[in-house]
Amino acid sequence: MADRITVIGWDGTPLTEAAAAALAAATLVAGAPYQLKALPVPPAAERIALGSIQLAARRIAEHRGAAVVIAEGDPGFFGVVRTLRRPEYGLELEVLPAVSSVAAAFARAGMPWEDAQVASAHGGRLRRAANLCRAHPKVAVLTAPGAGPAELALMLRGVHRTFVVCEALGTPDEDVTVLTSDRVADHIWRDPSVVLVIGGSSAGGPGGGPANGAAGEAAGWLAGRPVGYPGPDRGWALPTDTYTGTGRTPAPPGAPADPGAPGATDTLPAHVRALVLARLGARPGDLVWTVGAGSGALAVDAARFGAAVVAVEADRSACARLAVNARRYGVEVEIVHGRGPDVLGELPEPDAAVVETGGPEAVRAVLSRRPERIVAVARTLAEAEEVRRVIAGAGYLADGALLQSAPLLPPAGAAADGPGLRLGMGDPGTFLLWGAQKP
C-alpha cells in the first residue's frame, strides 16, 4: 500500500498550501486528463488518468510511495472517497476538499440551496433523478456521459422547469447557461456538468427571490427540505375533510355505472389511504401514477412521501380541486386530464400505481407498463375477484382485503368527554387489491 494517500479536491482555484505540498511530494498522481495537465504534477511521478476508480484504487494499493488523487470540488460529496475507502483496497486517506461543484453551481446562479435536493445521474440513475426533478422545485443533478442535460430534459418532457447548466466549473472554459426545459435538448453539452433544475410551485428562480410570497421567511434548518418544513400538518393519510372539494362532480341521474366516470367513487377514507400508501411504498426517486385521482387526496399523500406523482382524472372540476390541494400542501403533482386507459400510453414509466377508479380495464392498462407495485380499488366482491385475477395473470404476487371501520362515539345523549363509548355506524367497506412483481 502507498505510504501516504492524499485526495485533493480542486475547483480551479490555486491549491492550498497543504494540497500543493502533497502534490509536490507525490510519486503517483491520479486525476482527469485536464487536471493532470493543468496542475504541477512532479515530472517523475507516475500518472494515472482516472477512468475506472476501481482500477486506480487497485494500482494505488500496490504502489509504494506517496499517492495523490485529484478530484473535482469536494471528493467526499458524490465523489471518489466512497470508492477509495472500500475495505477491499485497505487505503487510509487524507482528504483536502475544495468547494463542491454543487455549491459552486448555486453560487453562480445566486441562489440559496439548503432546501435543494441533490442527485447523481451516474450508474444508470437518470430516470430516478428525473423523477426527483418532477417531485421537487429545486434539484441539482450531477450528470454523466449519456445522462446529461439533454437526456434529462427529454425525460421531463411536458414538465416546465428552468435549467441552469454549469459546464467546466472552475476552469477557463467555464460556461453557465439558463434555458427553459423545452429548449435544453436542442443543444450539445459537455460532460460532466452540474444542472440545476428549478421550477414548480415553491421555487425561487435563478437570480431572483423566492416564489409564492416566501420572501422574508426564516432560513431552513434541515438540508434538502423546503423552508418551513415540516409545516403544521403532521402524519400521513390526513382526514378527508382536510382536502378541498373531496369527491367528484355528481353523475347525472340515470347515467350508466361506468367505474371510471365522474361521480363513480368518492375520495378514499383515510384508513384506506393509509394501507394504499403502505402497499405502494412511495419514496424519493419513484414515479407513482394515481388513476382516477378525484380531488387528489391520495395523490397528495403520495407526493408528501417525496415521490413524483402523475394524477389522471377525467373530471375537469376534480382536476382543478386537485391542483388546489397540491398547492395547499406544497407538493408537485402533474395532473393529466383524461380517462385512464386512453391517456396512460403517453405517461412516463411508473414505479408504482394505484387505480382508484376504472376497474379491471384500467388495471390491465396500468399493468401493461409493468410497475413494480400496484394497488386497485374495487366496488364489489365480483369486481374484486376479477381485478385479483388480472393482477395474478400479469405475473404479480396478488393479495387483497376488505377494509371496514366504525367510529367510537360517546353514549347517546352523553357529553363528548364523558365516560363510556359506543360503536357508531360503520361504513360498507372498501375492497382493496394489491400486487408486487415476483422476485
Protein backbone atom coordinates (compact mmCIF):
# COMPACT_ATOMS: atom_id res chain seq x y z
CA MET A 1 0.00 0.00 0.00
CA ALA A 2 1.11 3.55 -0.66
CA ASP A 3 2.90 5.22 2.26
CA ARG A 4 0.54 8.20 2.16
CA ILE A 5 -2.64 8.79 0.13
CA THR A 6 -3.97 12.29 -0.24
CA VAL A 7 -7.21 13.07 -2.04
CA ILE A 8 -7.19 16.67 -3.27
CA GLY A 9 -10.38 18.42 -4.25
CA TRP A 10 -9.76 21.05 -6.94
CA ASP A 11 -12.24 23.70 -8.03
CA GLY A 12 -9.97 25.57 -10.44
CA THR A 13 -8.59 27.98 -7.85
CA PRO A 14 -4.94 27.87 -6.63
CA LEU A 15 -4.18 24.87 -4.42
CA THR A 16 -3.94 25.36 -0.68
CA GLU A 17 -0.51 25.12 0.91
CA ALA A 18 -1.25 21.61 2.21
CA ALA A 19 -2.54 20.41 -1.17
CA ALA A 20 0.42 21.91 -3.04
CA ALA A 21 2.89 20.24 -0.65
CA ALA A 22 1.20 16.85 -1.01
CA LEU A 23 1.22 17.12 -4.80
CA ALA A 24 4.87 18.17 -4.91
CA ALA A 25 5.88 15.09 -2.88
CA ALA A 26 3.75 12.62 -4.86
CA THR A 27 5.26 9.63 -6.66
CA LEU A 28 1.89 8.66 -8.16
CA VAL A 29 -0.83 11.09 -9.24
CA ALA A 30 -4.29 10.08 -10.47
CA GLY A 31 -6.74 12.53 -11.96
CA ALA A 32 -8.72 13.57 -15.00
CA PRO A 33 -6.53 14.39 -18.03
CA TYR A 34 -7.29 18.12 -17.83
CA GLN A 35 -6.33 18.13 -14.14
CA LEU A 36 -3.03 16.33 -14.78
CA LYS A 37 -2.28 18.88 -17.48
CA ALA A 38 -3.26 21.99 -15.51
CA LEU A 39 -1.66 21.20 -12.15
CA PRO A 40 2.10 20.99 -11.34
CA VAL A 41 2.48 17.21 -11.28
CA PRO A 42 6.08 16.19 -10.48
CA PRO A 43 7.79 15.08 -13.73
CA ALA A 44 8.99 11.78 -12.21
CA ALA A 45 5.59 10.83 -10.76
CA GLU A 46 3.55 8.02 -12.29
CA ARG A 47 0.37 9.41 -13.86
CA ILE A 48 -2.99 7.63 -13.97
CA ALA A 49 -5.81 9.13 -16.00
CA LEU A 50 -8.95 8.45 -13.96
CA GLY A 51 -11.44 6.36 -15.86
CA SER A 52 -12.31 3.45 -13.62
CA ILE A 53 -11.91 4.46 -9.98
CA GLN A 54 -11.73 0.78 -9.04
CA LEU A 55 -8.73 0.15 -11.30
CA ALA A 56 -7.00 3.26 -9.98
CA ALA A 57 -7.65 2.13 -6.38
CA ARG A 58 -6.03 -1.26 -7.07
CA ARG A 59 -2.96 0.40 -8.57
CA ILE A 60 -2.69 2.80 -5.63
CA ALA A 61 -2.94 -0.13 -3.20
CA GLU A 62 0.03 -1.75 -4.95
CA HIS A 63 2.11 1.47 -5.09
CA ARG A 64 4.98 2.16 -2.72
CA GLY A 65 5.36 5.87 -2.16
CA ALA A 66 3.18 8.96 -1.82
CA ALA A 67 0.00 8.84 -3.89
CA VAL A 68 -2.29 11.75 -4.73
CA VAL A 69 -5.78 11.51 -6.22
CA ILE A 70 -7.18 14.71 -7.73
CA ALA A 71 -10.95 15.08 -7.88
CA GLU A 72 -13.41 17.86 -8.63
CA GLY A 73 -14.64 20.05 -5.78
CA ASP A 74 -15.38 18.08 -2.63
CA PRO A 75 -14.30 14.46 -3.24
CA GLY A 76 -16.38 13.27 -0.29
CA PHE A 77 -19.65 14.51 -1.84
CA PHE A 78 -20.74 12.12 -4.61
CA GLY A 79 -17.02 11.73 -5.28
CA VAL A 80 -14.13 9.26 -5.25
CA VAL A 81 -13.74 8.97 -1.47
CA ARG A 82 -16.54 6.41 -1.10
CA THR A 83 -14.91 4.04 -3.61
CA LEU A 84 -11.38 4.56 -2.33
CA ARG A 85 -12.48 3.75 1.23
CA ARG A 86 -13.95 0.38 0.32
CA PRO A 87 -12.41 -2.20 2.68
CA GLU A 88 -11.02 -4.43 -0.07
CA TYR A 89 -8.49 -1.73 -1.03
CA GLY A 90 -7.23 -1.13 2.53
CA LEU A 91 -6.47 2.53 1.85
CA GLU A 92 -6.15 5.20 4.54
CA LEU A 93 -6.92 8.64 3.14
CA GLU A 94 -6.25 12.26 3.94
CA VAL A 95 -8.90 14.37 2.20
CA LEU A 96 -8.33 18.03 1.31
CA PRO A 97 -11.64 19.28 -0.11
CA ALA A 98 -12.40 22.34 -2.20
CA VAL A 99 -15.77 23.97 -2.88
CA SER A 100 -18.14 21.31 -4.21
CA SER A 101 -19.40 21.66 -7.77
CA VAL A 102 -22.98 21.85 -6.45
CA ALA A 103 -22.13 24.73 -4.12
CA ALA A 104 -20.31 26.47 -6.98
CA ALA A 105 -23.28 25.99 -9.31
CA PHE A 106 -25.76 27.54 -6.88
CA ALA A 107 -23.28 30.36 -6.24
CA ARG A 108 -23.12 31.08 -9.97
CA ALA A 109 -26.93 31.18 -10.01
CA GLY A 110 -27.03 33.43 -6.95
CA MET A 111 -29.39 31.07 -5.12
CA PRO A 112 -29.54 29.59 -1.62
CA TRP A 113 -29.53 25.81 -1.63
CA GLU A 114 -30.07 24.36 1.81
CA ASP A 115 -33.56 23.45 0.56
CA ALA A 116 -32.30 21.75 -2.61
CA GLN A 117 -32.27 18.07 -3.45
CA VAL A 118 -29.01 16.72 -4.89
CA ALA A 119 -29.00 13.68 -7.19
CA SER A 120 -26.43 11.85 -9.28
CA ALA A 121 -27.33 10.52 -12.73
CA HIS A 122 -24.29 8.21 -12.71
CA GLY A 123 -24.76 4.46 -12.81
CA GLY A 124 -28.00 4.39 -14.78
CA ARG A 125 -29.91 6.57 -12.33
CA LEU A 126 -31.07 9.24 -14.79
CA ARG A 127 -34.74 8.22 -14.57
CA ARG A 128 -34.74 8.41 -10.78
CA ALA A 129 -33.01 11.80 -10.94
CA ALA A 130 -35.69 12.98 -13.39
CA ASN A 131 -38.42 11.78 -11.02
CA LEU A 132 -36.80 13.78 -8.24
CA CYS A 133 -36.98 16.84 -10.52
CA ARG A 134 -40.68 16.16 -11.07
CA ALA A 135 -41.34 15.98 -7.34
CA HIS A 136 -39.20 18.86 -6.06
CA PRO A 137 -38.88 22.51 -7.10
CA LYS A 138 -35.10 22.77 -6.66
CA VAL A 139 -32.77 19.93 -7.64
CA ALA A 140 -29.07 19.77 -8.52
CA VAL A 141 -28.21 16.88 -10.83
CA LEU A 142 -24.66 15.64 -11.33
CA THR A 143 -24.62 14.42 -14.93
CA ALA A 144 -22.67 11.69 -16.70
CA PRO A 145 -21.93 10.74 -20.31
CA GLY A 146 -25.22 9.66 -21.85
CA ALA A 147 -27.10 11.12 -18.88
CA GLY A 148 -26.60 14.81 -19.45
CA PRO A 149 -28.79 17.91 -19.60
CA ALA A 150 -30.40 16.98 -22.94
CA GLU A 151 -31.35 13.47 -21.80
CA LEU A 152 -32.69 14.84 -18.51
CA ALA A 153 -34.81 17.42 -20.32
CA LEU A 154 -36.27 14.76 -22.61
CA MET A 155 -37.32 12.71 -19.59
CA LEU A 156 -39.05 15.80 -18.19
CA ARG A 157 -40.91 16.49 -21.43
CA GLY A 158 -44.16 18.27 -20.64
CA VAL A 159 -42.98 19.38 -17.17
CA HIS A 160 -41.98 23.03 -17.24
CA ARG A 161 -38.70 23.72 -15.46
CA THR A 162 -35.80 26.15 -15.76
CA PHE A 163 -32.38 24.56 -16.32
CA VAL A 164 -29.16 26.20 -15.15
CA VAL A 165 -26.47 24.18 -16.93
CA CYS A 166 -23.00 24.67 -15.45
CA GLU A 167 -20.17 23.31 -17.61
CA ALA A 168 -16.47 23.08 -16.72
CA LEU A 169 -16.90 24.96 -13.43
CA GLY A 170 -13.69 26.49 -12.15
CA THR A 171 -11.83 26.19 -15.45
CA PRO A 172 -11.07 28.76 -18.16
CA ASP A 173 -13.79 27.07 -20.25
CA GLU A 174 -16.49 27.54 -17.61
CA ASP A 175 -19.92 28.27 -19.07
CA VAL A 176 -23.25 28.80 -17.31
CA THR A 177 -26.42 28.69 -19.43
CA VAL A 178 -30.01 29.33 -18.34
CA LEU A 179 -32.75 27.80 -20.50
CA THR A 180 -36.31 26.57 -20.18
CA SER A 181 -36.52 22.79 -20.21
CA ASP A 182 -38.14 22.63 -23.67
CA ARG A 183 -35.02 24.17 -25.26
CA VAL A 184 -32.31 22.18 -23.47
CA ALA A 185 -32.41 19.16 -25.80
CA ASP A 186 -31.58 21.39 -28.78
CA HIS A 187 -28.03 21.98 -27.50
CA ILE A 188 -24.87 19.89 -27.32
CA TRP A 189 -23.44 19.90 -23.81
CA ARG A 190 -20.05 18.94 -22.42
CA ASP A 191 -19.65 16.14 -19.88
CA PRO A 192 -19.71 16.17 -16.99
CA SER A 193 -21.79 19.11 -15.82
CA VAL A 194 -23.96 20.21 -12.95
CA VAL A 195 -27.57 21.02 -13.81
CA LEU A 196 -29.84 22.99 -11.51
CA VAL A 197 -33.48 22.16 -12.26
CA ILE A 198 -35.72 24.89 -10.89
CA GLY A 199 -39.48 25.25 -11.04
CA GLY A 200 -42.83 24.26 -9.65
CA SER A 201 -44.98 25.97 -7.09
CA SER A 202 -42.45 26.99 -4.45
CA ALA A 203 -39.05 27.59 -6.03
CA GLY A 204 -37.19 30.82 -6.43
CA GLY A 205 -35.75 31.45 -9.88
CA PRO A 206 -32.09 31.93 -10.76
CA GLY A 207 -31.01 35.37 -9.68
CA GLY A 208 -34.45 36.11 -8.24
CA GLY A 209 -36.28 35.85 -4.98
CA PRO A 210 -38.43 33.01 -3.80
CA ALA A 211 -41.81 32.46 -5.34
CA ASN A 212 -45.30 32.36 -3.81
CA GLY A 213 -44.66 35.06 -1.26
CA ALA A 214 -41.92 33.17 0.57
CA ALA A 215 -39.73 36.28 0.84
CA GLY A 216 -38.93 37.10 4.44
CA GLU A 217 -39.36 33.54 5.73
CA ALA A 218 -36.72 32.19 8.08
CA ALA A 219 -33.93 30.13 6.60
CA GLY A 220 -34.39 26.39 6.51
CA TRP A 221 -32.94 24.19 9.26
CA LEU A 222 -32.78 20.75 7.58
CA ALA A 223 -30.86 20.24 4.34
CA GLY A 224 -32.91 19.04 1.40
CA ARG A 225 -36.21 20.18 2.90
CA PRO A 226 -38.23 23.27 1.97
CA VAL A 227 -38.16 26.38 4.12
CA GLY A 228 -40.84 25.97 6.77
CA TYR A 229 -40.51 22.16 6.94
CA PRO A 230 -42.21 20.20 8.47
CA GLY A 231 -45.22 22.52 8.41
CA PRO A 232 -48.36 22.36 10.53
CA ASP A 233 -49.76 19.07 9.18
CA ARG A 234 -48.37 16.03 10.95
CA GLY A 235 -48.81 12.43 9.89
CA TRP A 236 -49.97 10.70 6.71
CA ALA A 237 -53.35 9.81 5.24
CA LEU A 238 -54.83 13.04 6.51
CA PRO A 239 -58.55 13.20 7.31
CA THR A 240 -60.72 13.53 4.22
CA ASP A 241 -62.18 16.87 5.29
CA THR A 242 -58.72 18.50 5.24
CA TYR A 243 -58.77 18.39 1.43
CA THR A 244 -60.62 20.93 -0.68
CA GLY A 245 -63.69 19.67 -2.53
CA THR A 246 -63.11 15.97 -1.96
CA GLY A 247 -65.06 13.66 -4.23
CA ARG A 248 -66.15 14.18 -7.83
CA THR A 249 -68.88 16.03 -9.64
CA PRO A 250 -72.09 14.02 -9.14
CA ALA A 251 -73.03 11.84 -12.09
CA PRO A 252 -76.22 12.83 -13.95
CA PRO A 253 -79.36 10.94 -12.86
CA GLY A 254 -79.76 7.73 -14.81
CA ALA A 255 -76.18 7.77 -16.09
CA PRO A 256 -74.64 4.34 -16.72
CA ALA A 257 -72.49 2.92 -13.93
CA ASP A 258 -69.11 3.46 -15.57
CA PRO A 259 -66.48 2.80 -12.87
CA GLY A 260 -64.18 5.36 -14.45
CA ALA A 261 -66.78 8.05 -14.87
CA PRO A 262 -67.04 11.21 -12.75
CA GLY A 263 -69.11 10.57 -9.67
CA ALA A 264 -68.37 6.83 -9.63
CA THR A 265 -66.39 6.88 -6.38
CA ASP A 266 -65.79 9.41 -3.63
CA THR A 267 -62.42 10.12 -2.02
CA LEU A 268 -60.99 7.09 -0.26
CA PRO A 269 -61.33 7.19 3.55
CA ALA A 270 -58.18 8.00 5.49
CA HIS A 271 -57.73 4.46 6.87
CA VAL A 272 -57.93 3.04 3.32
CA ARG A 273 -55.42 5.58 2.01
CA ALA A 274 -53.05 4.61 4.81
CA LEU A 275 -52.97 0.99 3.63
CA VAL A 276 -52.69 2.07 -0.01
CA LEU A 277 -49.64 4.16 0.85
CA ALA A 278 -48.11 1.27 2.78
CA ARG A 279 -48.56 -1.09 -0.18
CA LEU A 280 -47.27 1.47 -2.70
CA GLY A 281 -44.10 2.13 -0.70
CA ALA A 282 -43.66 5.52 -2.37
CA ARG A 283 -40.21 7.08 -1.87
CA PRO A 284 -37.98 9.79 -3.39
CA GLY A 285 -36.96 8.87 -6.94
CA ASP A 286 -40.14 6.87 -7.57
CA LEU A 287 -42.86 7.85 -10.03
CA VAL A 288 -46.38 6.99 -8.86
CA TRP A 289 -49.49 7.02 -11.02
CA THR A 290 -52.87 7.67 -9.42
CA VAL A 291 -55.56 6.73 -11.94
CA GLY A 292 -59.00 8.17 -11.25
CA ALA A 293 -57.43 10.53 -8.73
CA GLY A 294 -60.53 12.58 -7.90
CA SER A 295 -59.66 15.66 -5.88
CA GLY A 296 -56.21 14.26 -5.16
CA ALA A 297 -56.18 13.22 -1.51
CA LEU A 298 -54.19 10.06 -2.30
CA ALA A 299 -52.03 11.79 -4.91
CA VAL A 300 -51.07 14.49 -2.39
CA ASP A 301 -50.43 11.88 0.30
CA ALA A 302 -48.02 10.04 -2.03
CA ALA A 303 -46.27 13.27 -3.03
CA ARG A 304 -45.75 14.14 0.65
CA PHE A 305 -43.59 10.98 0.86
CA GLY A 306 -41.25 12.57 -1.71
CA ALA A 307 -42.35 10.58 -4.76
CA ALA A 308 -43.10 12.13 -8.14
CA VAL A 309 -46.83 11.77 -8.82
CA VAL A 310 -48.84 11.83 -12.04
CA ALA A 311 -52.56 12.05 -11.31
CA VAL A 312 -55.02 11.04 -14.04
CA GLU A 313 -58.60 12.29 -13.70
CA ALA A 314 -61.47 12.52 -16.19
CA ASP A 315 -63.44 15.23 -14.32
CA ARG A 316 -62.14 18.74 -15.05
CA SER A 317 -63.62 20.12 -11.84
CA ALA A 318 -61.83 17.46 -9.82
CA CYS A 319 -58.58 18.32 -11.66
CA ALA A 320 -58.95 21.94 -10.56
CA ARG A 321 -59.56 20.91 -6.95
CA LEU A 322 -56.60 18.54 -7.13
CA ALA A 323 -54.35 21.45 -8.16
CA VAL A 324 -55.62 23.47 -5.18
CA ASN A 325 -54.88 20.63 -2.77
CA ALA A 326 -51.37 20.13 -4.16
CA ARG A 327 -50.60 23.83 -3.71
CA ARG A 328 -52.04 23.83 -0.22
CA TYR A 329 -49.67 21.10 0.91
CA GLY A 330 -46.68 22.40 -1.07
CA VAL A 331 -46.19 19.34 -3.28
CA GLU A 332 -45.71 18.88 -7.01
CA VAL A 333 -48.38 16.76 -8.72
CA GLU A 334 -48.56 16.50 -12.50
CA ILE A 335 -52.25 16.46 -13.46
CA VAL A 336 -53.40 14.73 -16.65
CA HIS A 337 -57.00 15.23 -17.71
CA GLY A 338 -58.48 12.15 -19.33
CA ARG A 339 -59.81 8.67 -18.84
CA GLY A 340 -57.13 6.27 -17.59
CA PRO A 341 -56.76 3.72 -20.41
CA ASP A 342 -56.92 6.49 -23.03
CA VAL A 343 -54.00 8.58 -21.72
CA LEU A 344 -51.64 6.16 -19.97
CA GLY A 345 -49.65 5.47 -23.13
CA GLU A 346 -48.21 8.99 -23.09
CA LEU A 347 -47.09 8.92 -19.45
CA PRO A 348 -43.54 8.22 -18.20
CA GLU A 349 -42.78 4.79 -16.77
CA PRO A 350 -44.26 4.22 -13.27
CA ASP A 351 -42.56 2.56 -10.33
CA ALA A 352 -45.88 2.13 -8.55
CA ALA A 353 -49.51 2.80 -9.44
CA VAL A 354 -52.91 2.95 -7.80
CA VAL A 355 -56.19 2.60 -9.67
CA GLU A 356 -58.82 4.44 -7.62
CA THR A 357 -61.49 4.10 -10.31
CA GLY A 358 -61.62 2.36 -13.65
CA GLY A 359 -62.00 -1.27 -12.67
CA PRO A 360 -60.29 -4.23 -14.39
CA GLU A 361 -59.88 -2.35 -17.68
CA ALA A 362 -57.78 0.38 -16.05
CA VAL A 363 -55.83 -2.21 -14.05
CA ARG A 364 -54.93 -4.09 -17.27
CA ALA A 365 -53.80 -0.85 -18.91
CA VAL A 366 -51.60 0.03 -15.94
CA LEU A 367 -50.08 -3.46 -15.68
CA SER A 368 -49.08 -3.32 -19.35
CA ARG A 369 -46.47 -0.73 -18.24
CA ARG A 370 -45.08 -3.15 -15.61
CA PRO A 371 -44.90 -1.05 -12.43
CA GLU A 372 -43.12 -2.72 -9.53
CA ARG A 373 -46.22 -2.40 -7.33
CA ILE A 374 -49.91 -1.78 -7.98
CA VAL A 375 -52.93 -1.14 -5.76
CA ALA A 376 -56.51 -1.12 -7.03
CA VAL A 377 -59.89 -0.27 -5.53
CA ALA A 378 -62.90 -2.47 -6.39
CA ARG A 379 -66.56 -1.59 -5.81
CA THR A 380 -67.97 -5.10 -5.43
CA LEU A 381 -66.76 -8.57 -4.47
CA ALA A 382 -67.22 -9.73 -8.07
CA GLU A 383 -65.10 -6.84 -9.34
CA ALA A 384 -62.50 -7.56 -6.65
CA GLU A 385 -62.27 -11.17 -7.85
CA GLU A 386 -61.78 -10.04 -11.44
CA VAL A 387 -59.15 -7.44 -10.50
CA ARG A 388 -57.26 -10.06 -8.49
CA ARG A 389 -57.29 -12.42 -11.50
CA VAL A 390 -55.95 -9.63 -13.71
CA ILE A 391 -53.11 -8.86 -11.27
CA ALA A 392 -52.17 -12.51 -10.80
CA GLY A 393 -52.48 -13.20 -14.53
CA ALA A 394 -49.93 -10.47 -15.22
CA GLY A 395 -47.36 -12.39 -13.16
CA TYR A 396 -47.67 -10.40 -9.93
CA LEU A 397 -48.00 -11.67 -6.38
CA ALA A 398 -51.60 -10.72 -5.65
CA ASP A 399 -53.36 -10.11 -2.35
CA GLY A 400 -56.23 -8.06 -1.01
CA ALA A 401 -58.56 -7.18 1.83
CA LEU A 402 -61.95 -5.72 2.64
CA LEU A 403 -61.40 -2.70 4.87
CA GLN A 404 -64.24 -1.62 7.13
CA SER A 405 -64.27 0.82 10.02
CA ALA A 406 -66.67 2.28 12.53
CA PRO A 407 -66.21 5.34 14.74
CA LEU A 408 -66.07 5.19 18.54
CA LEU A 409 -68.65 7.63 19.93
CA PRO A 410 -69.83 8.72 23.39
CA PRO A 411 -73.06 7.09 24.59
CA ALA A 412 -76.23 8.58 23.13
CA GLY A 413 -77.13 11.79 24.93
CA ALA A 414 -73.82 11.89 26.83
CA ALA A 415 -71.25 14.67 26.69
CA ALA A 416 -68.42 14.20 24.21
CA ASP A 417 -65.86 14.00 27.01
CA GLY A 418 -67.99 11.85 29.30
CA PRO A 419 -67.36 8.22 30.30
CA GLY A 420 -68.23 5.27 28.11
CA LEU A 421 -68.15 4.55 24.41
CA ARG A 422 -70.43 3.08 21.80
CA LEU A 423 -69.75 1.80 18.32
CA GLY A 424 -71.04 4.15 15.65
CA MET A 425 -72.43 3.31 12.25
CA GLY A 426 -69.77 1.53 10.22
CA ASP A 427 -69.01 2.15 6.58
CA PRO A 428 -69.86 -0.51 3.98
CA GLY A 429 -66.18 -1.20 3.43
CA THR A 430 -63.68 -0.86 0.60
CA PHE A 431 -62.27 -3.73 -1.43
CA LEU A 432 -58.54 -3.21 -1.87
CA LEU A 433 -56.32 -5.38 -4.09
CA TRP A 434 -52.57 -5.11 -4.48
CA GLY A 435 -49.75 -6.79 -6.30
CA ALA A 436 -45.96 -6.78 -6.49
CA GLN A 437 -43.63 -8.13 -9.14
CA LYS A 438 -42.31 -11.56 -8.29
CA PRO A 439 -38.66 -11.57 -7.16
